[in-house]
Amino acid sequence: MSEAPSAQMLDALKAIVGDAGWLCSAEDTAPFSRDFRQLYQGRAALVLRPNSVQQVMAVVTLCHQESIAIVPQGGNTSYCGGATPDASGHQVILCLSRLARVREVDAQSYTMTLDAGCTLQRAREVAHAAHRHFPLSLGSEGSCQIGGNLSTNAGGTAVLRYGMMRDLVLGLEVVLPDGSLLNQLKGLRKDNTGYDVKQLFLGAEGTLGIITGACLKLSPQATDYMTALVAIDHIGSAVALLSRLRSHFGEIVERFEYLPDIAHQLLLQHIAGVTPPFATSYPALVLVELQAPGPWPELTARVEDFLGAEAAASHILNAVIAKSFSERDAFWFMREHIPEAQTREGASIKHDVSLPISALHDFVTRATALISSIAPEARIVGYGHVGDGNLHFNVSPPAGVTRDSPNEAAFLALAPTITRAVHDLVAELGGSFSAEHGIGQLKVGELTRYEDPVALTLMQRIKAAVDPKNIMNPGKVIQYPSDKS
Ligand code: FAD
Ligand code: MLT
Ligand code: ZN
């Protein structure tokens, strides 16, 4: 059970990080105490910004002694309130942004070792400068940090080929809740020495320790790219296209993203610089990218042949291949701005679901019918990482409903019913109610409802063993007995 920090304790914490390393006024701490989606506004006793692993260890050791709760924070871009303190004003935010050194790039071993506070964009740039590729790619990459990516096990647009963040990690350095340092930073591909304890911290959302460094896996840099927008009639056609594309081109199929027409319309309406790729609109588009560490003989010509055959067989409705890097960027600009376009349209009820890819069509058909029966005029904006079976199956209010209006409130009042229907269907089809955005504080109840009870008990036992005082991000991910009081 965590305690309120005394004034003396706050002074001791400030002294550890020095004058440049803390914020404490309500005004200064407020932005750190609010989540990206503005679902939660907490209150922090202090924001600490250590600039070394030793400082992190000293802070955690003291908080452990005095039973002060710590909320780790990276770029604060996550969607489930995992990095936001509660409203008590007792919790300390530990922000990693000043811990941002590149420790080593080993191009021959295809590894790089970074501090947890490096942004994802910086990590990608560092890899690029060494003629290597770090494939994790998210719309938030300018702000989110490697520590946050590891702690949420982030996904994004290259999972189809490279897996999630968990698959990109070779080694980890973690400050445990008692202040001791777990040093597992070896960049080894093979290391069967007992339990792989670093896995515990990946996707743990800061509930088991503070990640301070990571050794990440790199890949060869691509020289040949092929990016295309393909028009199709529905999600079932996207799934079938993906299947044929993969048999034809193998593992160089890197990204496969689904954009229903409504997402495209919202982009045209709200995002400056988006232009329609086709003269007419289609029910849906797929953004597909192949990347090869080339030269891949006549990649574009082979894709053109493939798409020509797809069109001749009426599997696809139209296609356009990017002819330059700026056209490629314009296609990705569209994809990456869907969340913003939907936000600008108004409130939305978000679902981050994954299913077996073969079940996506059935899911979309049935979920659409369920939502229509609850909110007939609501607009479903179901887009995303179809190549991973992951859809952001979001629901926008009926057209014309303005922000903060009574009609919007009436729409949002339906959220629990809509979400229950969607998540129950996902469970029935063998899917997950949280594909890549995690649990945070938003989905603790959903985890309790849908998770295998044996797995849930195991999670609680792990938490109790690693963090018996429950000082690491209490109230997030799992319900812990002392969270209830
Ligand atoms: P934060 O939000 O700061 O923290 C996330 C969680 O990790 C919290 O529980 C926090 O306590 C914990 N944490 C942070 N740092 C540490 C650390 N060093 N040690 C221990 N715990 C820590 N996510 C996807 O998966 N795929 C996407 O495609 C995607 N696209 C996005 C697009 C946009 C425009 C935005 C705004 C977000 C998107 N996200 C996406 C969500 C988000 O960017 C990711 O979840 C990201 O990994 C969060 O990183 P962060 O540094 O912002 O973490
Ligand atoms: C995305 O893929 O764009 C994000 O994960 C979803 C979002 O930002 O809403
Ligand atoms: Zn996503």
Coordinates of N, CA and C in Angstrom, one line a residue, residues 128-316:
H128 N 19.5 3.8 -39.2 CA 19.7 4.2 -40.6 C 21.1 4.7 -40.8
A129 N 21.6 5.5 -39.9 CA 23.0 6.1 -40.1 C 24.0 5.0 -40.1
A130 N 23.7 3.8 -39.5 CA 24.6 2.7 -39.5 C 24.3 1.7 -40.7
H131 N 23.5 2.2 -41.6 CA 23.0 1.4 -42.8 C 22.3 0.1 -42.3
R132 N 21.5 0.3 -41.2 CA 20.7 -0.8 -40.7 C 19.2 -0.3 -40.6
H133 N 18.3 -1.2 -40.3 CA 16.9 -0.8 -40.3 C 16.3 -1.3 -38.9
F134 N 15.7 -0.3 -38.2 CA 15.0 -0.7 -37.0 C 13.5 -0.5 -37.4
P135 N 12.8 -1.7 -37.5 CA 11.5 -1.6 -38.2 C 10.3 -1.1 -37.5
L136 N 10.3 -1.0 -36.1 CA 9.1 -0.5 -35.4 C 8.7 0.8 -36.0
S137 N 7.5 0.9 -36.4 CA 7.0 2.2 -37.0 C 5.6 2.5 -36.5
L138 N 5.5 3.7 -35.8 CA 4.2 4.1 -35.3 C 3.9 5.5 -35.7
G139 N 2.7 6.0 -35.8 CA 2.4 7.4 -36.1 C 2.9 8.3 -35.0
S140 N 3.2 7.8 -33.8 CA 3.6 8.6 -32.7 C 5.2 8.6 -32.6
E141 N 5.9 8.2 -33.6 CA 7.3 7.9 -33.3 C 8.2 9.1 -33.0
G142 N 7.7 10.3 -33.3 CA 8.5 11.5 -32.9 C 8.5 11.7 -31.4
S143 N 7.5 11.2 -30.7 CA 7.3 11.5 -29.3 C 7.5 10.2 -28.4
C144 N 7.0 9.1 -28.9 CA 7.0 7.9 -28.0 C 8.5 7.5 -27.8
Q145 N 8.8 6.8 -26.7 CA 10.1 6.4 -26.4 C 10.3 4.9 -26.4
I146 N 11.5 4.5 -26.5 CA 11.8 3.1 -26.6 C 11.3 2.4 -25.3
G147 N 11.5 3.0 -24.1 CA 11.0 2.4 -22.9 C 9.5 2.3 -22.9
G148 N 8.8 3.2 -23.4 CA 7.3 3.1 -23.6 C 6.9 2.1 -24.6
N149 N 7.7 2.0 -25.7 CA 7.4 1.0 -26.7 C 7.6 -0.4 -26.1
L150 N 8.6 -0.6 -25.3 CA 8.9 -1.9 -24.7 C 7.8 -2.2 -23.7
S151 N 7.4 -1.2 -22.9 CA 6.5 -1.4 -21.8 C 5.0 -1.6 -22.3
T152 N 4.7 -1.1 -23.5 CA 3.4 -1.4 -24.1 C 3.5 -2.5 -25.1
N153 N 4.7 -3.1 -25.4 CA 4.9 -4.0 -26.5 C 4.2 -3.5 -27.7
A154 N 4.6 -2.3 -28.2 CA 4.0 -1.6 -29.3 C 4.0 -2.5 -30.6
G155 N 3.0 -2.2 -31.4 CA 2.9 -2.9 -32.7 C 3.2 -2.0 -33.9
G156 N 2.2 -1.4 -34.5 CA 2.4 -0.5 -35.6 C 2.3 -1.2 -36.9
T157 N 3.0 -0.6 -37.9 CA 2.8 -1.0 -39.3 C 3.7 -2.0 -39.9
A158 N 4.7 -2.5 -39.2 CA 5.7 -3.4 -39.8 C 5.7 -4.8 -39.0
V159 N 4.6 -5.0 -38.3 CA 4.5 -6.3 -37.5 C 4.4 -7.5 -38.3
L160 N 3.7 -7.3 -39.5 CA 3.5 -8.4 -40.4 C 4.9 -9.1 -40.7
R161 N 5.9 -8.3 -40.9 CA 7.2 -8.9 -41.3 C 8.1 -9.1 -40.1
Y162 N 8.1 -8.2 -39.1 CA 9.2 -8.2 -38.1 C 8.6 -8.5 -36.7
G163 N 7.3 -8.6 -36.5 CA 6.8 -8.8 -35.2 C 6.6 -7.5 -34.4
M164 N 6.2 -7.7 -33.1 CA 6.0 -6.6 -32.2 C 7.3 -6.2 -31.5
M165 N 7.2 -5.2 -30.7 CA 8.4 -4.7 -30.0 C 9.1 -5.9 -29.3
R166 N 8.3 -6.8 -28.7 CA 8.9 -7.9 -28.0 C 9.8 -8.7 -28.9
D167 N 9.5 -8.8 -30.2 CA 10.3 -9.6 -31.1 C 11.6 -8.8 -31.5
L168 N 11.7 -7.6 -31.1 CA 12.8 -6.8 -31.6 C 13.9 -6.6 -30.4
V169 N 13.7 -7.3 -29.3 CA 14.5 -7.0 -28.2 C 15.5 -8.2 -28.0
L170 N 16.7 -7.9 -27.7 CA 17.7 -9.0 -27.4 C 18.1 -8.9 -25.9
G171 N 18.1 -7.6 -25.4 CA 18.6 -7.5 -24.0 C 17.9 -6.3 -23.3
L172 N 17.8 -6.4 -22.0 CA 17.1 -5.3 -21.3 C 17.8 -5.0 -20.0
E173 N 17.7 -3.7 -19.6 CA 18.2 -3.3 -18.3 C 17.0 -2.7 -17.5
V174 N 16.8 -3.2 -16.3 CA 15.6 -2.7 -15.6 C 16.0 -2.4 -14.1
V175 N 15.5 -1.3 -13.7 CA 15.5 -1.0 -12.2 C 14.3 -1.6 -11.6
L176 N 14.6 -2.6 -10.7 CA 13.5 -3.3 -10.0 C 12.8 -2.5 -8.9
P177 N 11.7 -2.9 -8.5 CA 11.0 -2.0 -7.5 C 11.7 -1.8 -6.2
D178 N 12.7 -2.6 -5.8 CA 13.5 -2.3 -4.6 C 14.8 -1.5 -4.9
G179 N 14.9 -1.1 -6.2 CA 16.0 -0.2 -6.6 C 17.2 -1.0 -7.1
S180 N 17.2 -2.3 -7.1 CA 18.3 -3.1 -7.6 C 18.2 -3.1 -9.2
L181 N 19.4 -3.4 -9.8 CA 19.4 -3.3 -11.3 C 19.5 -4.7 -11.9
L182 N 18.6 -5.0 -12.7 CA 18.6 -6.2 -13.5 C 19.4 -5.9 -14.8
N183 N 20.5 -6.5 -15.0 CA 21.3 -6.2 -16.2 C 21.3 -7.4 -17.1
Q184 N 20.5 -7.3 -18.1 CA 20.4 -8.4 -19.1 C 20.6 -7.8 -20.5
L185 N 21.6 -7.0 -20.6 CA 21.8 -6.2 -21.9 C 22.6 -6.9 -22.9
K186 N 22.8 -8.2 -22.8 CA 23.5 -8.9 -23.8 C 22.8 -8.9 -25.1
G187 N 23.5 -8.7 -26.2 CA 22.9 -8.7 -27.5 C 23.0 -10.1 -28.2
L188 N 22.6 -11.1 -27.5 CA 22.7 -12.5 -28.0 C 21.5 -13.0 -28.7
R189 N 21.7 -13.7 -29.8 CA 20.5 -14.3 -30.5 C 20.2 -15.7 -29.8
K190 N 21.2 -16.2 -29.2 CA 21.0 -17.5 -28.5 C 21.4 -17.4 -27.1
D191 N 20.6 -17.7 -26.1 CA 20.9 -17.6 -24.7 C 19.9 -18.4 -23.9
N192 N 20.1 -19.7 -23.8 CA 19.1 -20.5 -23.1 C 19.6 -20.8 -21.6
T193 N 19.7 -19.7 -20.9 CA 20.2 -19.9 -19.5 C 19.0 -19.6 -18.5
G194 N 18.2 -20.6 -18.4 CA 17.0 -20.6 -17.5 C 15.9 -19.7 -18.0
Y195 N 15.1 -19.2 -17.1 CA 13.9 -18.4 -17.5 C 14.4 -17.2 -18.2
D196 N 13.6 -16.8 -19.2 CA 14.0 -15.5 -19.9 C 13.3 -14.4 -19.1
V197 N 13.9 -13.9 -18.0 CA 13.2 -13.0 -17.1 C 12.9 -11.6 -17.7
K198 N 13.7 -11.3 -18.7 CA 13.4 -9.9 -19.3 C 12.0 -9.9 -20.0
Q199 N 11.5 -11.0 -20.4 CA 10.2 -11.0 -21.0 C 9.1 -10.5 -20.1
L200 N 9.3 -10.6 -18.8 CA 8.3 -10.1 -17.8 C 8.0 -8.6 -18.0
F201 N 9.0 -7.9 -18.4 CA 8.9 -6.4 -18.3 C 8.4 -5.9 -19.6
L202 N 8.3 -6.8 -20.7 CA 7.8 -6.3 -22.0 C 6.3 -6.4 -22.0
G203 N 5.7 -5.3 -22.2 CA 4.2 -5.2 -22.1 C 3.7 -5.1 -20.7
A204 N 4.6 -4.9 -19.7 CA 4.1 -4.9 -18.3 C 3.6 -3.5 -17.9
E205 N 3.8 -2.5 -18.8 CA 3.3 -1.1 -18.6 C 3.8 -0.5 -17.3
G206 N 5.0 -0.8 -17.0 CA 5.6 -0.1 -15.8 C 5.2 -0.7 -14.5
T207 N 4.5 -1.8 -14.4 CA 4.0 -2.4 -13.2 C 5.0 -3.3 -12.5
L208 N 6.1 -3.6 -13.1 CA 7.1 -4.5 -12.5 C 8.5 -3.9 -12.3
G209 N 8.7 -2.7 -13.0 CA 10.0 -2.1 -12.9 C 10.2 -1.0 -13.9
I210 N 11.3 -0.4 -13.8 CA 11.6 0.7 -14.8 C 12.7 0.3 -15.8
I211 N 12.3 0.2 -17.0 CA 13.3 -0.1 -18.1 C 14.2 1.1 -18.3
T212 N 15.5 0.9 -18.2 CA 16.4 2.0 -18.4 C 17.2 1.9 -19.7
G213 N 17.3 0.7 -20.2 CA 18.1 0.5 -21.4 C 17.7 -0.8 -22.1
A214 N 18.0 -0.8 -23.4 CA 17.6 -2.0 -24.2 C 18.6 -2.2 -25.3
C215 N 18.9 -3.5 -25.6 CA 19.6 -3.9 -26.8 C 18.6 -4.4 -27.8
L216 N 18.6 -3.7 -28.9 CA 17.5 -4.0 -29.9 C 18.1 -4.6 -31.2
K217 N 17.3 -5.4 -31.8 CA 17.7 -6.2 -33.0 C 17.5 -5.3 -34.2
L218 N 18.5 -5.3 -35.1 CA 18.4 -4.5 -36.3 C 18.3 -5.5 -37.5
S219 N 17.8 -4.9 -38.6 CA 17.7 -5.7 -39.9 C 18.4 -5.0 -41.0
P220 N 18.6 -5.8 -42.1 CA 19.2 -5.1 -43.3 C 18.3 -4.0 -43.8
Q221 N 19.0 -2.9 -44.3 CA 18.3 -1.8 -44.8 C 17.8 -2.1 -46.2
A222 N 16.6 -1.7 -46.5 CA 16.0 -2.0 -47.8 C 16.6 -1.0 -48.8
T223 N 16.7 -1.4 -50.0 CA 17.1 -0.5 -51.1 C 15.9 -0.4 -52.1
D224 N 15.2 -1.5 -52.2 CA 14.1 -1.5 -53.2 C 12.8 -1.5 -52.4
Y225 N 11.9 -0.5 -52.8 CA 10.6 -0.3 -52.2 C 9.5 -0.5 -53.3
M226 N 8.4 -0.9 -52.9 CA 7.2 -0.9 -53.8 C 6.0 -0.6 -52.9
T227 N 5.4 0.6 -53.1 CA 4.3 1.0 -52.2 C 3.1 1.2 -53.1
A228 N 2.0 0.6 -52.8 CA 0.8 0.7 -53.7 C -0.5 0.9 -52.9
L229 N -1.4 1.6 -53.4 CA -2.8 1.7 -52.9 C -3.6 0.9 -53.8
V230 N -4.3 -0.1 -53.2 CA -5.2 -1.0 -54.0 C -6.6 -0.8 -53.5
A231 N -7.5 -0.6 -54.5 CA -8.9 -0.4 -54.2 C -9.6 -1.8 -54.2
I232 N -10.4 -2.1 -53.2 CA -11.1 -3.3 -53.1 C -12.6 -3.1 -52.6
D233 N -13.3 -4.2 -52.6 CA -14.7 -4.0 -52.3 C -15.0 -4.2 -50.8
H234 N -14.3 -5.1 -50.1 CA -14.5 -5.2 -48.7 C -13.3 -5.9 -48.0
I235 N -13.4 -6.1 -46.7 CA -12.3 -6.6 -45.9 C -11.9 -8.0 -46.3
G236 N -12.9 -8.8 -46.7 CA -12.7 -10.2 -47.1 C -11.7 -10.2 -48.3
S237 N -11.9 -9.2 -49.2 CA -11.0 -9.2 -50.4 C -9.6 -8.8 -49.9
A238 N -9.5 -7.9 -48.9 CA -8.2 -7.6 -48.4 C -7.5 -8.8 -47.9
V239 N -8.2 -9.6 -47.1 CA -7.6 -10.8 -46.5 C -7.1 -11.8 -47.6
A240 N -8.0 -11.9 -48.6 CA -7.6 -12.9 -49.7 C -6.4 -12.3 -50.5
L241 N -6.4 -11.0 -50.7 CA -5.3 -10.4 -51.5 C -4.0 -10.6 -50.7
L242 N -4.0 -10.4 -49.4 CA -2.8 -10.6 -48.6 C -2.3 -12.0 -48.7
S243 N -3.2 -12.9 -48.6 CA -2.8 -14.3 -48.7 C -2.0 -14.6 -50.0
R244 N -2.6 -14.1 -51.2 CA -2.0 -14.4 -52.5 C -0.7 -13.6 -52.6
L245 N -0.7 -12.4 -52.1 CA 0.5 -11.5 -52.1 C 1.7 -12.2 -51.4
R246 N 1.4 -12.8 -50.2 CA 2.4 -13.4 -49.4 C 2.9 -14.7 -50.1
S247 N 2.0 -15.5 -50.8 CA 2.5 -16.7 -51.5 C 3.4 -16.3 -52.6
H248 N 3.1 -15.1 -53.2 CA 3.8 -14.7 -54.4 C 5.2 -14.1 -54.1
F249 N 5.2 -13.2 -53.1 CA 6.4 -12.4 -52.8 C 7.1 -12.8 -51.5
G250 N 6.5 -13.7 -50.7 CA 7.2 -14.2 -49.5 C 7.4 -13.1 -48.5
E251 N 8.5 -13.1 -47.8 CA 8.7 -12.3 -46.6 C 8.9 -10.8 -46.9
I252 N 9.1 -10.5 -48.2 CA 9.4 -9.0 -48.4 C 8.1 -8.2 -48.3
V253 N 6.9 -8.9 -48.2 CA 5.7 -8.1 -47.9 C 5.8 -7.6 -46.5
E254 N 6.0 -6.2 -46.4 CA 6.3 -5.6 -45.1 C 5.1 -5.0 -44.4
R255 N 4.2 -4.4 -45.1 CA 3.1 -3.7 -44.5 C 1.9 -3.9 -45.3
F256 N 0.7 -4.0 -44.6 CA -0.5 -4.2 -45.3 C -1.6 -3.6 -44.4
E257 N -2.0 -2.4 -44.8 CA -2.9 -1.6 -44.0 C -4.3 -1.4 -44.7
Y258 N -5.3 -1.4 -43.9 CA -6.7 -1.3 -44.5 C -7.3 0.1 -44.2
L259 N -7.8 0.7 -45.2 CA -8.5 2.0 -45.0 C -9.9 2.0 -45.6
P260 N -10.9 1.8 -44.8 CA -12.3 1.9 -45.4 C -12.5 3.3 -46.0
D261 N -13.5 3.4 -46.9 CA -13.7 4.7 -47.5 C -14.0 5.8 -46.5
I262 N -14.7 5.4 -45.4 CA -15.0 6.5 -44.5 C -13.8 7.1 -43.9
A263 N -12.7 6.3 -43.7 CA -11.5 6.9 -43.2 C -10.9 7.8 -44.2
H264 N -11.0 7.4 -45.5 CA -10.5 8.2 -46.6 C -11.3 9.6 -46.6
Q265 N -12.6 9.5 -46.5 CA -13.4 10.7 -46.5 C -13.0 11.6 -45.4
L266 N -12.8 11.1 -44.2 CA -12.5 11.9 -43.0 C -11.1 12.6 -43.2
L267 N -10.2 11.8 -43.9 CA -8.9 12.4 -44.2 C -9.0 13.6 -45.1
L268 N -9.8 13.4 -46.2 CA -10.0 14.5 -47.1 C -10.7 15.7 -46.5
Q269 N -11.5 15.5 -45.5 CA -12.3 16.5 -44.9 C -11.4 17.3 -43.8
H270 N -10.6 16.6 -43.1 CA -9.9 17.2 -41.9 C -8.4 17.4 -42.1
I271 N -7.8 16.7 -43.0 CA -6.3 16.8 -43.0 C -5.8 17.5 -44.2
A272 N -5.2 18.7 -44.0 CA -4.7 19.5 -45.1 C -3.6 18.7 -45.8
G273 N -3.6 18.7 -47.2 CA -2.5 18.1 -47.9 C -2.9 16.7 -48.4
V274 N -4.0 16.2 -48.0 CA -4.4 14.8 -48.5 C -5.2 15.0 -49.8
T275 N -4.8 14.3 -50.8 CA -5.5 14.3 -52.1 C -6.0 12.9 -52.5
P276 N -7.1 12.9 -53.2 CA -7.6 11.5 -53.5 C -6.7 10.8 -54.5
P277 N -6.3 9.6 -54.2 CA -5.4 8.9 -55.1 C -6.1 8.4 -56.4
F278 N -7.4 8.3 -56.4 CA -8.2 7.8 -57.5 C -9.2 8.8 -57.9
A279 N -9.7 8.8 -59.2 CA -10.7 9.8 -59.6 C -12.1 9.5 -59.0
T280 N -12.3 8.2 -58.6 CA -13.5 7.9 -58.0 C -13.3 7.3 -56.6
S281 N -14.3 7.2 -55.8 CA -14.1 6.5 -54.5 C -14.5 5.0 -54.6
Y282 N -13.9 4.3 -53.7 CA -14.1 2.8 -53.7 C -14.5 2.4 -52.2
P283 N -15.1 1.3 -52.0 CA -15.5 0.9 -50.7 C -14.3 0.9 -49.7
A284 N -13.1 0.5 -50.2 CA -12.0 0.4 -49.2 C -10.7 0.4 -50.0
L285 N -9.6 0.8 -49.4 CA -8.3 0.8 -49.9 C -7.4 0.0 -49.1
V286 N -6.4 -0.6 -49.7 CA -5.3 -1.3 -48.9 C -4.0 -0.6 -49.3
L287 N -3.3 -0.3 -48.3 CA -1.9 0.3 -48.5 C -0.9 -0.8 -48.3
V288 N -0.2 -1.2 -49.3 CA 0.7 -2.3 -49.2 C 2.1 -1.9 -49.6
E289 N 3.0 -2.4 -48.8 CA 4.4 -2.1 -49.1 C 5.3 -3.3 -49.0
L290 N 6.1 -3.4 -50.1 CA 7.1 -4.5 -50.1 C 8.5 -3.8 -50.0
Q291 N 9.4 -4.4 -49.2 CA 10.7 -3.8 -49.1 C 11.7 -4.9 -49.2
A292 N 12.8 -4.7 -50.0 CA 13.8 -5.7 -50.2 C 15.2 -5.1 -50.0
P293 N 16.1 -5.9 -49.4 CA 17.5 -5.3 -49.3 C 18.2 -5.5 -50.6
G294 N 17.6 -5.2 -51.7 CA 17.8 -5.3 -53.1 C 19.3 -5.7 -53.5
P295 N 19.5 -5.7 -54.8 CA 18.4 -5.4 -55.8 C 17.5 -6.6 -55.9
W296 N 16.2 -6.4 -55.9 CA 15.2 -7.4 -56.1 C 14.8 -7.2 -57.6
P297 N 15.1 -8.2 -58.4 CA 15.0 -7.9 -59.9 C 13.6 -7.5 -60.2
E298 N 13.5 -6.3 -60.8 CA 12.3 -5.7 -61.4 C 11.1 -5.8 -60.4
L299 N 11.3 -5.4 -59.2 CA 10.3 -5.5 -58.2 C 9.0 -4.8 -58.7
T300 N 9.1 -3.6 -59.1 CA 7.9 -2.9 -59.5 C 7.2 -3.6 -60.7
A301 N 8.0 -4.0 -61.6 CA 7.3 -4.7 -62.8 C 6.6 -6.0 -62.4
R302 N 7.2 -6.7 -61.4 CA 6.6 -7.9 -61.0 C 5.3 -7.6 -60.2
V303 N 5.3 -6.5 -59.4 CA 4.1 -6.2 -58.7 C 3.0 -5.7 -59.7
E304 N 3.5 -5.0 -60.7 CA 2.5 -4.5 -61.7 C 1.8 -5.7 -62.4
D305 N 2.6 -6.7 -62.7 CA 2.1 -8.0 -63.3 C 1.1 -8.6 -62.4
F306 N 1.5 -8.7 -61.1 CA 0.6 -9.3 -60.1 C -0.7 -8.6 -60.0
L307 N -0.6 -7.3 -59.8 CA -1.8 -6.5 -59.7 C -2.7 -6.5 -60.9
G308 N -2.0 -6.6 -62.1 CA -2.8 -6.7 -63.4 C -3.6 -8.0 -63.4
A309 N -3.0 -9.1 -62.9 CA -3.7 -10.4 -62.9 C -4.8 -10.3 -61.9
E310 N -4.6 -9.6 -60.8 CA -5.6 -9.5 -59.7 C -6.8 -8.8 -60.3
A311 N -6.5 -7.7 -61.1 CA -7.6 -6.9 -61.6 C -8.4 -7.7 -62.7
A312 N -7.6 -8.4 -63.5 CA -8.2 -9.2 -64.6 C -9.1 -10.3 -64.0
A313 N -8.8 -10.8 -62.8 CA -9.6 -11.8 -62.2 C -10.7 -11.2 -61.3
S314 N -10.8 -9.8 -61.4 CA -11.8 -9.1 -60.6 C -11.6 -9.2 -59.1
H315 N -10.4 -9.5 -58.7 CA -10.2 -9.6 -57.2 C -10.0 -8.2 -56.6
I316 N -9.5 -7.3 -57.4 CA -9.3 -5.9 -57.0 C -10.0 -4.9 -58.0

